[in-house]
PDB file of C-alpha atoms in Angstrom:
ATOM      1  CA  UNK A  12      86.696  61.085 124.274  1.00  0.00           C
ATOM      2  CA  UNK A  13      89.001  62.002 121.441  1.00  0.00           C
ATOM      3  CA  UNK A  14      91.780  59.946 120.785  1.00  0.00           C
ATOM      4  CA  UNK A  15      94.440  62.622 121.637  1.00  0.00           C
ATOM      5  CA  UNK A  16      92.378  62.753 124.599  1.00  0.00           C
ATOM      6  CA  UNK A  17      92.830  59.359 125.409  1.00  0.00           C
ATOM      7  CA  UNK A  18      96.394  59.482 124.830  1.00  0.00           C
ATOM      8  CA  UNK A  19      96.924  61.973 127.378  1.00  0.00           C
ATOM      9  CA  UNK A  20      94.785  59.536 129.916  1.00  0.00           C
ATOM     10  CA  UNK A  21      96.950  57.215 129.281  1.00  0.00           C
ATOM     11  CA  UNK A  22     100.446  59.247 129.796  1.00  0.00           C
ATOM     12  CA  UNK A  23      98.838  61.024 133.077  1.00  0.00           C
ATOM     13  CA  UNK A  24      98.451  57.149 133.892  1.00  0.00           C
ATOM     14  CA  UNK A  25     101.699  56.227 133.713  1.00  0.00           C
ATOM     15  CA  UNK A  26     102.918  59.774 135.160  1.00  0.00           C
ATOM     16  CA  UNK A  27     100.462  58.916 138.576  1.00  0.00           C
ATOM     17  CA  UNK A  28     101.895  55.512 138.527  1.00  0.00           C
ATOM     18  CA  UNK A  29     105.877  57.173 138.567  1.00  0.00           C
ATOM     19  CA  UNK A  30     105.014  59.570 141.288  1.00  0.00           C
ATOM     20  CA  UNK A  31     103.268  57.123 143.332  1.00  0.00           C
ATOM     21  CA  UNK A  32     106.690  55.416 143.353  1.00  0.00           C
ATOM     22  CA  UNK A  33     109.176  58.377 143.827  1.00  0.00           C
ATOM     23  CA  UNK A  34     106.717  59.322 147.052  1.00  0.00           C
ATOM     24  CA  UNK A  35     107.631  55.800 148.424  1.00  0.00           C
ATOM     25  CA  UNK A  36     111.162  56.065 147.770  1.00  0.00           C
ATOM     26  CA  UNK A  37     111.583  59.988 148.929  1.00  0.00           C
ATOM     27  CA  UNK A  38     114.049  60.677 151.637  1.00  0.00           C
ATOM     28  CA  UNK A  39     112.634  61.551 155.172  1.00  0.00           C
ATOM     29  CA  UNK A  40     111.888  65.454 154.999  1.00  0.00           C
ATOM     30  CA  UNK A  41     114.964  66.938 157.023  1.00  0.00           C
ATOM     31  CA  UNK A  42     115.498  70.726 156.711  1.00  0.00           C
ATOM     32  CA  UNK A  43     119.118  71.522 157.392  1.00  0.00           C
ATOM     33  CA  UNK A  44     119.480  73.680 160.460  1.00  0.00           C
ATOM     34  CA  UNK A  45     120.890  77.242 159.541  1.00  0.00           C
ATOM     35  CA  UNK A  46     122.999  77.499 162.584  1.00  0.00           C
ATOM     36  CA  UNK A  47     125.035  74.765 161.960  1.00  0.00           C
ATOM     37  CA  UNK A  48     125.638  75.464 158.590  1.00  0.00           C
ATOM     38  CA  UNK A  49     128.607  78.267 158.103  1.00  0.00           C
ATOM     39  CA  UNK A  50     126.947  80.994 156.326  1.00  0.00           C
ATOM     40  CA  UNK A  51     129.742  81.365 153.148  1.00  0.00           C
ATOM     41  CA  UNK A  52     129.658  84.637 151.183  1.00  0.00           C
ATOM     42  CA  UNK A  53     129.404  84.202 147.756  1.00  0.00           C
ATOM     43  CA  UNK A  54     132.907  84.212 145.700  1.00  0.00           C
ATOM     44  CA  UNK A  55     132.600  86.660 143.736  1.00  0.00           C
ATOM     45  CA  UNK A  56     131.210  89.278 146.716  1.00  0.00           C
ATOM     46  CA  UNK A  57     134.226  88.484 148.577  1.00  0.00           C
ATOM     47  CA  UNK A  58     136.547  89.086 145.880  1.00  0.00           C
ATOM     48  CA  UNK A  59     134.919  92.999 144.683  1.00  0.00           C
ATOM     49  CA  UNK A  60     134.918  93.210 148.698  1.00  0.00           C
ATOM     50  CA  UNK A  61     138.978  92.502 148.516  1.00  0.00           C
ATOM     51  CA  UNK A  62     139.406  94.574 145.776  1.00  0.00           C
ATOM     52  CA  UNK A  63     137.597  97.392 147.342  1.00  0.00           C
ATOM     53  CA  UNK A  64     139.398  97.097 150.104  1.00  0.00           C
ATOM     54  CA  UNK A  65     143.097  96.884 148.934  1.00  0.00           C
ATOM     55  CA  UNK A  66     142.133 100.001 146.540  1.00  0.00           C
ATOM     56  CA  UNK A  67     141.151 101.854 149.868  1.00  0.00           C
ATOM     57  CA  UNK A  68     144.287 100.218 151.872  1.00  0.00           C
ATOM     58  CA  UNK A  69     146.742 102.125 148.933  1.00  0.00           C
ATOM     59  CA  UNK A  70     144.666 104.988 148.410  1.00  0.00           C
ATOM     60  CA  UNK A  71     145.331 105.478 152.083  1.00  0.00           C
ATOM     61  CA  UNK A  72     148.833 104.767 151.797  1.00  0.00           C
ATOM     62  CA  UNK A  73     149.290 106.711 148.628  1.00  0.00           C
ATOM     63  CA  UNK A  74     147.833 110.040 150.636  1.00  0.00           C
ATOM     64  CA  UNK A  75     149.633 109.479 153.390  1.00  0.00           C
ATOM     65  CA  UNK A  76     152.938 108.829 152.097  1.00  0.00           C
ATOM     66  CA  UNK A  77     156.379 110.324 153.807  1.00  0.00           C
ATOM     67  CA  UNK A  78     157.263 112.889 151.269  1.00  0.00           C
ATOM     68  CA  UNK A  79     160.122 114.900 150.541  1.00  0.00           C
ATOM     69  CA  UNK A  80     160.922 117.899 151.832  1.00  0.00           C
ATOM     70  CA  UNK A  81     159.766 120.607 149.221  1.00  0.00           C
ATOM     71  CA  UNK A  82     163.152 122.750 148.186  1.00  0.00           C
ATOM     72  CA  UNK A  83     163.093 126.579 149.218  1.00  0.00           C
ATOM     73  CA  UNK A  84     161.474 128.716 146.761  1.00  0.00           C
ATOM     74  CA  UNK A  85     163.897 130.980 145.185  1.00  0.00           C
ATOM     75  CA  UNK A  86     162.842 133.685 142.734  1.00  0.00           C
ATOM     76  CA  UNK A  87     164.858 134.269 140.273  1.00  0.00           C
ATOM     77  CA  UNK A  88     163.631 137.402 138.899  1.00  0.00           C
ATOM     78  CA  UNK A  89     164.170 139.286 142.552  1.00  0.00           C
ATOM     79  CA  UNK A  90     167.576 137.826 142.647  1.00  0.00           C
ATOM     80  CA  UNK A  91     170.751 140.241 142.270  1.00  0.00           C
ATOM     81  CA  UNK A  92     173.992 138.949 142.071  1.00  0.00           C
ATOM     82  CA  UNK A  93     177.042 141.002 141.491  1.00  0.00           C
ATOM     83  CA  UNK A  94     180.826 139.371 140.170  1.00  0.00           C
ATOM     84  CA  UNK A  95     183.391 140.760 141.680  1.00  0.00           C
ATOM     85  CA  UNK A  96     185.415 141.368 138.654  1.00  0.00           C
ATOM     86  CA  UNK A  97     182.320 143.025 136.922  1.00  0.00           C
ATOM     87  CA  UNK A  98     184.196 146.509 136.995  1.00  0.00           C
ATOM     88  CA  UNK A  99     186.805 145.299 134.507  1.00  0.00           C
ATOM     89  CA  UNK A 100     183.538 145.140 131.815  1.00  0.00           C
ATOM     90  CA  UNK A 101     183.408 149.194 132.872  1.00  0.00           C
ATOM     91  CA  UNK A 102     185.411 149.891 129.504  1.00  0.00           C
ATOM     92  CA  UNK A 103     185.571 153.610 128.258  1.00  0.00           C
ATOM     93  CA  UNK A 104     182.560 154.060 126.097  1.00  0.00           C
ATOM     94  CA  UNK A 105     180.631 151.562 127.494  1.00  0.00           C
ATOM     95  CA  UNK A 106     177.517 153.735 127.225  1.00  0.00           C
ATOM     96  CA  UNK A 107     177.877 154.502 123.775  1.00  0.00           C
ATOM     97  CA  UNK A 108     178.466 150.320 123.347  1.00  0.00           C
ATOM     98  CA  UNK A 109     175.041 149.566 125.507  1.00  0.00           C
ATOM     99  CA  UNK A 110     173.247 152.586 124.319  1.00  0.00           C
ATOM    100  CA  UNK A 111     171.484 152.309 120.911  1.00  0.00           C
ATOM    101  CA  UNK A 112     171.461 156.207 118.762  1.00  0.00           C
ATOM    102  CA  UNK A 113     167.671 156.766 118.509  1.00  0.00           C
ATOM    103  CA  UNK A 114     166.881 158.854 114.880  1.00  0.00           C
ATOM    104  CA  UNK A 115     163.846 160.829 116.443  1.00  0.00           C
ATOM    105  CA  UNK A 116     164.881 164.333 114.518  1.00  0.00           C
ATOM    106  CA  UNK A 117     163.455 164.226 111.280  1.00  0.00           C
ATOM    107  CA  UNK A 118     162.126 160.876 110.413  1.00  0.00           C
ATOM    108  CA  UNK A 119     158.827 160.908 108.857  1.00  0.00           C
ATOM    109  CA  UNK A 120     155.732 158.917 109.589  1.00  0.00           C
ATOM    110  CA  UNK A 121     156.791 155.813 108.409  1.00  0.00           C
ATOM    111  CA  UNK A 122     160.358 155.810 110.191  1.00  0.00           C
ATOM    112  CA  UNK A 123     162.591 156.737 107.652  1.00  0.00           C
ATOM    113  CA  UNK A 124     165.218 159.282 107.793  1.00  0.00           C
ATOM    114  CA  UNK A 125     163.841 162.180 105.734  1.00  0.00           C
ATOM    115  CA  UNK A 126     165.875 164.597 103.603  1.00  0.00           C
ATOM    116  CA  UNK A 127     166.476 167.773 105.439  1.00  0.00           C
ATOM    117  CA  UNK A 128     164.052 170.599 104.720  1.00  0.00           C
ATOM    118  CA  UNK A 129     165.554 173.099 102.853  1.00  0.00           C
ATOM    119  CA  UNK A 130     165.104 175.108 100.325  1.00  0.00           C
ATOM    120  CA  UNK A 131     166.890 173.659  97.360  1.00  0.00           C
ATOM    121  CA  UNK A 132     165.565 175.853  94.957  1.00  0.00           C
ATOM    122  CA  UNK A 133     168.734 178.167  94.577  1.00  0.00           C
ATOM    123  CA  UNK A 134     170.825 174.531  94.264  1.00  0.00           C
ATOM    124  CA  UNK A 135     168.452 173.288  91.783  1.00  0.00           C
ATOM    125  CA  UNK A 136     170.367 173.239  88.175  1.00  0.00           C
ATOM    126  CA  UNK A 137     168.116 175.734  85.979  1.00  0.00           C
ATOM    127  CA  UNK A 138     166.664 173.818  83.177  1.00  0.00           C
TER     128      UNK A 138
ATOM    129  CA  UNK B   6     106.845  83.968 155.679  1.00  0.00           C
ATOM    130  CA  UNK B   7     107.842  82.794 159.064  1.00  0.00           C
ATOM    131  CA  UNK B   8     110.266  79.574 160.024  1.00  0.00           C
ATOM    132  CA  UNK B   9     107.551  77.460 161.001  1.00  0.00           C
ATOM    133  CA  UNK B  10     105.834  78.611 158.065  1.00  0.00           C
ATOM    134  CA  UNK B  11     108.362  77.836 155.923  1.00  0.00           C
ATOM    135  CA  UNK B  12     108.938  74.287 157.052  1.00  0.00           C
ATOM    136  CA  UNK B  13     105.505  73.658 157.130  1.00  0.00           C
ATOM    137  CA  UNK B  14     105.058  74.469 153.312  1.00  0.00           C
ATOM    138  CA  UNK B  15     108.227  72.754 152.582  1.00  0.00           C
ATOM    139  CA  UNK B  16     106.996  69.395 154.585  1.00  0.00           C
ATOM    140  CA  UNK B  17     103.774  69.587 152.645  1.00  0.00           C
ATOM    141  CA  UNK B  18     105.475  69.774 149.305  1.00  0.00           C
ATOM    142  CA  UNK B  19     108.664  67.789 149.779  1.00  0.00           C
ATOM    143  CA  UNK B  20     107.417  64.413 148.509  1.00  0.00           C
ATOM    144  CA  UNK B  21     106.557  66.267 145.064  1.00  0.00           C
ATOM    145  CA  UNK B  22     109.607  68.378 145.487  1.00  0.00           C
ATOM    146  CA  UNK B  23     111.673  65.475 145.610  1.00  0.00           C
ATOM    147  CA  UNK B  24     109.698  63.809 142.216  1.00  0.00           C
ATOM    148  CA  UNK B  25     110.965  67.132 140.508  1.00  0.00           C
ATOM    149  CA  UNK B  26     114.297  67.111 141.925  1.00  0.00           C
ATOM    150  CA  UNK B  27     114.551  63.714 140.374  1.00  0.00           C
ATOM    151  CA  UNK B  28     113.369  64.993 137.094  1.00  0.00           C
ATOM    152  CA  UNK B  29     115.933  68.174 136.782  1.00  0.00           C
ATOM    153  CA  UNK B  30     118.519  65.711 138.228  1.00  0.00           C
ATOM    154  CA  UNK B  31     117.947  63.267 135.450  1.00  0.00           C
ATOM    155  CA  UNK B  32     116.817  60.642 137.784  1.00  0.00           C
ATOM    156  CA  UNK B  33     119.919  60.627 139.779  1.00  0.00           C
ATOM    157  CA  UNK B  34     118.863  59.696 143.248  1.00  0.00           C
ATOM    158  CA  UNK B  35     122.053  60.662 144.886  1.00  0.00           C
ATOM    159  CA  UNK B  36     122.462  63.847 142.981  1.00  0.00           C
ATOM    160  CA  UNK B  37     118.703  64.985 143.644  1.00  0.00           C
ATOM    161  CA  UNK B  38     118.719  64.525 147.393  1.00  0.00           C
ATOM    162  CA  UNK B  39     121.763  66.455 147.198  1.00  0.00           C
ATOM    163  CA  UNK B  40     120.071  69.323 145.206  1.00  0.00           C
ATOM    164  CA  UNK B  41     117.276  68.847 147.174  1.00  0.00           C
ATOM    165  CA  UNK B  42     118.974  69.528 150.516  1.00  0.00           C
ATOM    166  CA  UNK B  43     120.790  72.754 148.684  1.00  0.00           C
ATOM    167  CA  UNK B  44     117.707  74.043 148.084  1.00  0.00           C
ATOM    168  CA  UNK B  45     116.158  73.874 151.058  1.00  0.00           C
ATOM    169  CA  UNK B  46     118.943  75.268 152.812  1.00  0.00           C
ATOM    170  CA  UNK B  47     118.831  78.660 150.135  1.00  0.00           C
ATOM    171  CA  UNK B  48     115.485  79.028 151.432  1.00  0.00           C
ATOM    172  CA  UNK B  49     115.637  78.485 155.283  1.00  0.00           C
ATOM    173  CA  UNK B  50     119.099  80.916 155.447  1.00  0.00           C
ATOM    174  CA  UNK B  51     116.998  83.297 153.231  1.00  0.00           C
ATOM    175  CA  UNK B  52     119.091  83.360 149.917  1.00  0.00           C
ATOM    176  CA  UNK B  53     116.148  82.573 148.082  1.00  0.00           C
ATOM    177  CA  UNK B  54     113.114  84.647 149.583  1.00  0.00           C
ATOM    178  CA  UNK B  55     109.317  83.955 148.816  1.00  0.00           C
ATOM    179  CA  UNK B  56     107.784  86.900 147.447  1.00  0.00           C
ATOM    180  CA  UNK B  57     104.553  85.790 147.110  1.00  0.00           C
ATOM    181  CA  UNK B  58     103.894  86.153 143.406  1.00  0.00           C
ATOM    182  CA  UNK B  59     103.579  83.138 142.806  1.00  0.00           C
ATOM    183  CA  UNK B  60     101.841  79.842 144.468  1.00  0.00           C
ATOM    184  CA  UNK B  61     104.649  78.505 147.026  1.00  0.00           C
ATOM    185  CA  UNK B  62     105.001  75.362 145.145  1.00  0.00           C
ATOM    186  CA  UNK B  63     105.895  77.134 141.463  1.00  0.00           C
ATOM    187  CA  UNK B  64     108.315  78.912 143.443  1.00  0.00           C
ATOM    188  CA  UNK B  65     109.745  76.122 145.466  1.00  0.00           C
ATOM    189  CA  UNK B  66     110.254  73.902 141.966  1.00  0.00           C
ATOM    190  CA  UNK B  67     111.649  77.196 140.618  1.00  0.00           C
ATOM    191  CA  UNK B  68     114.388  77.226 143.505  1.00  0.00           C
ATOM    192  CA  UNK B  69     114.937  73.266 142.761  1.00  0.00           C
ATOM    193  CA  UNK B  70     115.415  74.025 139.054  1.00  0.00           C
ATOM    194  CA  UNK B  71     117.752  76.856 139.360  1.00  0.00           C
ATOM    195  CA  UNK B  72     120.013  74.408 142.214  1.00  0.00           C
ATOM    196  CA  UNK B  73     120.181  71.369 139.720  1.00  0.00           C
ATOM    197  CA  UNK B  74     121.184  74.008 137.210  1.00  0.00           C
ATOM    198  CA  UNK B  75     123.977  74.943 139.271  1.00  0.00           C
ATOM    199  CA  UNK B  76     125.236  71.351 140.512  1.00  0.00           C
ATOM    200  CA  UNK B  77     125.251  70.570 137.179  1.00  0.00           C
ATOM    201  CA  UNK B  78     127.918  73.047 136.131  1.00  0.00           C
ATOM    202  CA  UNK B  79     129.151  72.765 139.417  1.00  0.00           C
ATOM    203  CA  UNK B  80     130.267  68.662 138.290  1.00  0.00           C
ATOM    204  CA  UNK B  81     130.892  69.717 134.513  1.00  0.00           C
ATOM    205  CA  UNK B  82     133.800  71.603 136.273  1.00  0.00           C
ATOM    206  CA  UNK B  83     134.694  69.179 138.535  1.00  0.00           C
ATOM    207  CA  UNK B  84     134.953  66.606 135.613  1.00  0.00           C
ATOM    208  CA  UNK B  85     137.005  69.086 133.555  1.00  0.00           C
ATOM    209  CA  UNK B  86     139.564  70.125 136.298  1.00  0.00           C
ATOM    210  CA  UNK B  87     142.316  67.494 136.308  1.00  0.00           C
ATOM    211  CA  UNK B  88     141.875  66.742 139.905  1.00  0.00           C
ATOM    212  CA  UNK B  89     138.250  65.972 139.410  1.00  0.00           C
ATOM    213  CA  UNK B  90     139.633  62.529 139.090  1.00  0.00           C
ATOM    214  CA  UNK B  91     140.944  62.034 143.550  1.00  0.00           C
ATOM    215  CA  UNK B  92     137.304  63.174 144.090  1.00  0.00           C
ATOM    216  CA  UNK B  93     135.697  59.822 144.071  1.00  0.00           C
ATOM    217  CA  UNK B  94     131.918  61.750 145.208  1.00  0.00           C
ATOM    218  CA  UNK B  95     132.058  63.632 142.104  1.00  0.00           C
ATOM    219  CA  UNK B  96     133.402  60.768 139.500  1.00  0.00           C
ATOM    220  CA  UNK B  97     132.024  60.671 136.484  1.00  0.00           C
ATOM    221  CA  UNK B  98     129.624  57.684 136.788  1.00  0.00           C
ATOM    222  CA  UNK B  99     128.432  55.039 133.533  1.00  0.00           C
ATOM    223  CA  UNK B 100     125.633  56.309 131.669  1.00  0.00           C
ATOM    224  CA  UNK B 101     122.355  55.056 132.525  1.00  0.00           C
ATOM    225  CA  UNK B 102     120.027  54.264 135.158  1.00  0.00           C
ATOM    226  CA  UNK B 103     120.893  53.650 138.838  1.00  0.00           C
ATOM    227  CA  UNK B 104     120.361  50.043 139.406  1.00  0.00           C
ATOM    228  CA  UNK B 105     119.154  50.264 142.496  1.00  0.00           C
ATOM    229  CA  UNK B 106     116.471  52.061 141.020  1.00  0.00           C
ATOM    230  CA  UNK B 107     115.947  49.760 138.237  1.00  0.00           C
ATOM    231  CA  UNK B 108     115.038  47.736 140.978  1.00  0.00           C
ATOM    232  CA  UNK B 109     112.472  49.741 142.746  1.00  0.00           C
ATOM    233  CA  UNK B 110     110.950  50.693 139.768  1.00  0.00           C
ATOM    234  CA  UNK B 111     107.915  49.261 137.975  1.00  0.00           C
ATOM    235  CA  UNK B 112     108.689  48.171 134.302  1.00  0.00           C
ATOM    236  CA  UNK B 113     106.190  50.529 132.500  1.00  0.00           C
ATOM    237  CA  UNK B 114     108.025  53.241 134.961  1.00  0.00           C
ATOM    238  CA  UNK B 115     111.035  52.108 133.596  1.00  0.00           C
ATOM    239  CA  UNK B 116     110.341  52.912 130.405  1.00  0.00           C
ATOM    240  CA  UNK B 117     108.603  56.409 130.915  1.00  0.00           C
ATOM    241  CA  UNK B 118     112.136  57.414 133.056  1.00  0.00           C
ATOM    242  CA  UNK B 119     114.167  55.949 129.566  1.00  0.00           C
ATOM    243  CA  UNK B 120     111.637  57.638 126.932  1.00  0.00           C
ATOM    244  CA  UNK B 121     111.678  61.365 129.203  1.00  0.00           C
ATOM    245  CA  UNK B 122     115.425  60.614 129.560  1.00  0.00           C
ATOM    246  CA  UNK B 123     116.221  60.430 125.757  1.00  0.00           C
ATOM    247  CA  UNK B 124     113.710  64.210 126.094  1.00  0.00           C
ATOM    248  CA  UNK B 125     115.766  67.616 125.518  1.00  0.00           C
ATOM    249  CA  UNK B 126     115.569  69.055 128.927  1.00  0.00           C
ATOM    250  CA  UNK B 127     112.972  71.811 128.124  1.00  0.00           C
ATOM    251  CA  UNK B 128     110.401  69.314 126.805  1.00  0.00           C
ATOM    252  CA  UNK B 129     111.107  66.663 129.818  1.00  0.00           C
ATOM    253  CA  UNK B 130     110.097  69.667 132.558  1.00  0.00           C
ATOM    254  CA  UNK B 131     107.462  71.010 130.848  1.00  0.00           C
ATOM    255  CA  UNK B 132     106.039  66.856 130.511  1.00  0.00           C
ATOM    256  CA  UNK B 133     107.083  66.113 134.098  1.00  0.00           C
ATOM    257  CA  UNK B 134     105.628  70.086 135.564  1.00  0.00           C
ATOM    258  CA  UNK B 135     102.192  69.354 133.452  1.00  0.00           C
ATOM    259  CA  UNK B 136     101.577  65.932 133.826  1.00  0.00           C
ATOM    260  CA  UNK B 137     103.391  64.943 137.188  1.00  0.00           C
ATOM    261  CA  UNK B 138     102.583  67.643 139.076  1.00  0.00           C
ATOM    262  CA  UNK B 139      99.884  68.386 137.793  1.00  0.00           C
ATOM    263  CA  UNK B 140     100.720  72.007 136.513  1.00  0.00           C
ATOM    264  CA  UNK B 141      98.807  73.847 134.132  1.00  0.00           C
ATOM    265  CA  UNK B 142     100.984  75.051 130.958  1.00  0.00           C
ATOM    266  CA  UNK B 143     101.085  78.369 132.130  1.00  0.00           C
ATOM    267  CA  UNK B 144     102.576  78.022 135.513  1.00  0.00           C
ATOM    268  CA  UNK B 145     105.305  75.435 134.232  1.00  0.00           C
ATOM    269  CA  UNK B 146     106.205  78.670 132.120  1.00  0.00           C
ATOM    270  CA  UNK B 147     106.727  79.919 135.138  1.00  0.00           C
ATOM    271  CA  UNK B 148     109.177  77.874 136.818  1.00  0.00           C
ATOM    272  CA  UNK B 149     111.146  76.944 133.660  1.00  0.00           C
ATOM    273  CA  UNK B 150     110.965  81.117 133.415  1.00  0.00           C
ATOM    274  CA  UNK B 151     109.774  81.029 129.793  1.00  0.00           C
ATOM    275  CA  UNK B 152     106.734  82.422 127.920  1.00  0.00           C
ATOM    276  CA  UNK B 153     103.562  80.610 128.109  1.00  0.00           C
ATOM    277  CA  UNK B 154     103.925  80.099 123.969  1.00  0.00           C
ATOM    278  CA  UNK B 155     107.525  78.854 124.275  1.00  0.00           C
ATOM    279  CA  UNK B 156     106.472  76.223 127.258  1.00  0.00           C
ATOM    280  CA  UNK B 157     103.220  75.209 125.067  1.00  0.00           C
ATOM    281  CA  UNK B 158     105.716  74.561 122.163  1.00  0.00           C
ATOM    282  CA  UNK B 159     107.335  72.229 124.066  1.00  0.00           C
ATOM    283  CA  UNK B 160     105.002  70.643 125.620  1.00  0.00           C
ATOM    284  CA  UNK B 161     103.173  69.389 122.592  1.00  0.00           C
ATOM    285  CA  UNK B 162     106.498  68.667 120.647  1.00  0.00           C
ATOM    286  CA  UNK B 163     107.435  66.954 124.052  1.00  0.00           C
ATOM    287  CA  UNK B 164     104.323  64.860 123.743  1.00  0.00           C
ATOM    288  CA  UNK B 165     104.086  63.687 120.600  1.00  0.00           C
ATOM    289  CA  UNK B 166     108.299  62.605 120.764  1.00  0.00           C
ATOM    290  CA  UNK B 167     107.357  60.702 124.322  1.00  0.00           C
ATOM    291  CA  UNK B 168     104.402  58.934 122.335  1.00  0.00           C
ATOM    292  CA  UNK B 169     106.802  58.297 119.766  1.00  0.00           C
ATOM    293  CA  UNK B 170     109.317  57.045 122.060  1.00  0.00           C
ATOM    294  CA  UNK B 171     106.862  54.931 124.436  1.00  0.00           C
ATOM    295  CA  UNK B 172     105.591  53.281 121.622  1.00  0.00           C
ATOM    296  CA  UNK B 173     108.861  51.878 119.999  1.00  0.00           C
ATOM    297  CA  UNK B 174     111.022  52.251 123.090  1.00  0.00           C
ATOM    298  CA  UNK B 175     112.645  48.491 123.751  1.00  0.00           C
ATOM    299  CA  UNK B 176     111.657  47.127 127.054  1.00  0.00           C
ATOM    300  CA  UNK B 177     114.035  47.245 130.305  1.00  0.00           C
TER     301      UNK B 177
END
């Protein structure tokens, strides 16, 4: 036997001799009884469980909320509305005033008022 | 597994359970039984389930572990909160051994408990799993939930520090 060897004979000695004596001093085997003990859910499970629930308790509330009463739609665009003293805008001329002249007689492609066709040769200054 | 089962396996392994509830408990006898009961109670209400991949007893020691883990923070807490102090179960007791163990205790025993005490807590369970229990290296590894090389590492560093220690450790 190697000396390492024996060195380890000697520890699992000492070892044997230590558990011999914690076996006489152990406490008479006793398994606590389940149903006496309250069953206690861990911490932090009960807290995500509260959290869960108080999210779902004002989601709820949140959906369910009294609400105002929405205002009637109105469109504007549909709605006509006439002043009563509108006819005193009726001036004389007011078409002329609203109207803008349109140039359609003889403007040229690119919108500009072209000269008049005529024959300018009889004007024309002989050279 | 079955109640009856279940107690029965317990019963069989509680003196040994009790040895390693010592050991994570740093041979607090008050603080082990304690553990020891928390344990057991995991496994009868079915918190901690036996899934049968390992032997019963790496499990068990596994479940022991783990609770000792937890009391420990559990009272490194309690010490830091300030009213840890009106809590006279959980007061901060003088360093050392319990005397009344000192008194049950053979001196050579004595001295192992010191030496394994004075251990960093990886090397002291992989020393108790091996050579108290009996254990080979590889399922210690299993209930300290480390790799087989990791748990070898510390058991031979563990070793030759406990020779060490036995050697010029002062006598009780």
């Amino acid at each position: 036997m190697s000396e390492r060897d024996a060195a380890d004979v000697e520890l699992r000695a000492r070892f044997a001799a230590l558990a011999a004596e914690d076996a006489r001093a152990a406490p008479r085997f006793a398994v606590p009884r389940v149903g006496r003990v309250r069953r206690v859910v861990s911490r932090p499970l009960a807290a995500a469980a509260t959290a869960v629930l108080m999210a779902g308790a004002g989601y709820t509330w949140w959906a369910t909320r009294p609400r105002a009463a929405a205002p009637y739609p109105i469109d504007l665009a549909s709605v006509t509305w006439t002043a009563p003293t509108d006819f005193l805008l009726d001036t004389p001329g007011l078409a002329l005033l609203r109207d803008v002249p349109s140039f359609t007689a003889g403007t040229g492609a690119a919108g500009r008022i072209a000269p008049a066709l005529t024959d300018d040769t009889v004007r024309r200054t002989p050279s | 597994m079955s109640p009856s089962e279940l107690e029965t396996e317990l019963t069989q392994h509680h003196r040994a359970a009790f040895g390693w509830a010592l050991a994570c408990c740093r041979w607090d006898r008050t603080m082990a039984e304690d553990v020891l009961q928390t344990a057991y109670l995991k496994i009868v209400d079915g918190r901690a389930r036996y899934a049968g991949r390992s032997a019963f007893r790496t499990w068990l020691f596994g479940v022991i572990r783990r609770t000792a883990g937890e009391e420990r923070r559990r009272r490194a807490v309690r010490r830091v909160l300030p009213l840890a102090g009106l809590d006279d179960r959980h007061a901060p007791r003088a360093p050392g051994p319990d005397p009344a163990d000192v008194l049950a205790r053979a001196e050579s025993s004595m001295r192992l408990v010191e030496a394994l005490r004075l251990l960093p807590s990886r090397q002291r369970e992989v020393l108790h799993l091996v050579f108290y229990h009996e254990l080979s290296i590889a399922e210690a590894a299993a209930v300290m939930r480390v790799s087989l090389g990791t748990a070898r590492t510390h058991y031979e560093r563990g070793k030759a520090r406990l020779r060490t220690l036995l050697g010029e450790a002062p006598h009780v």
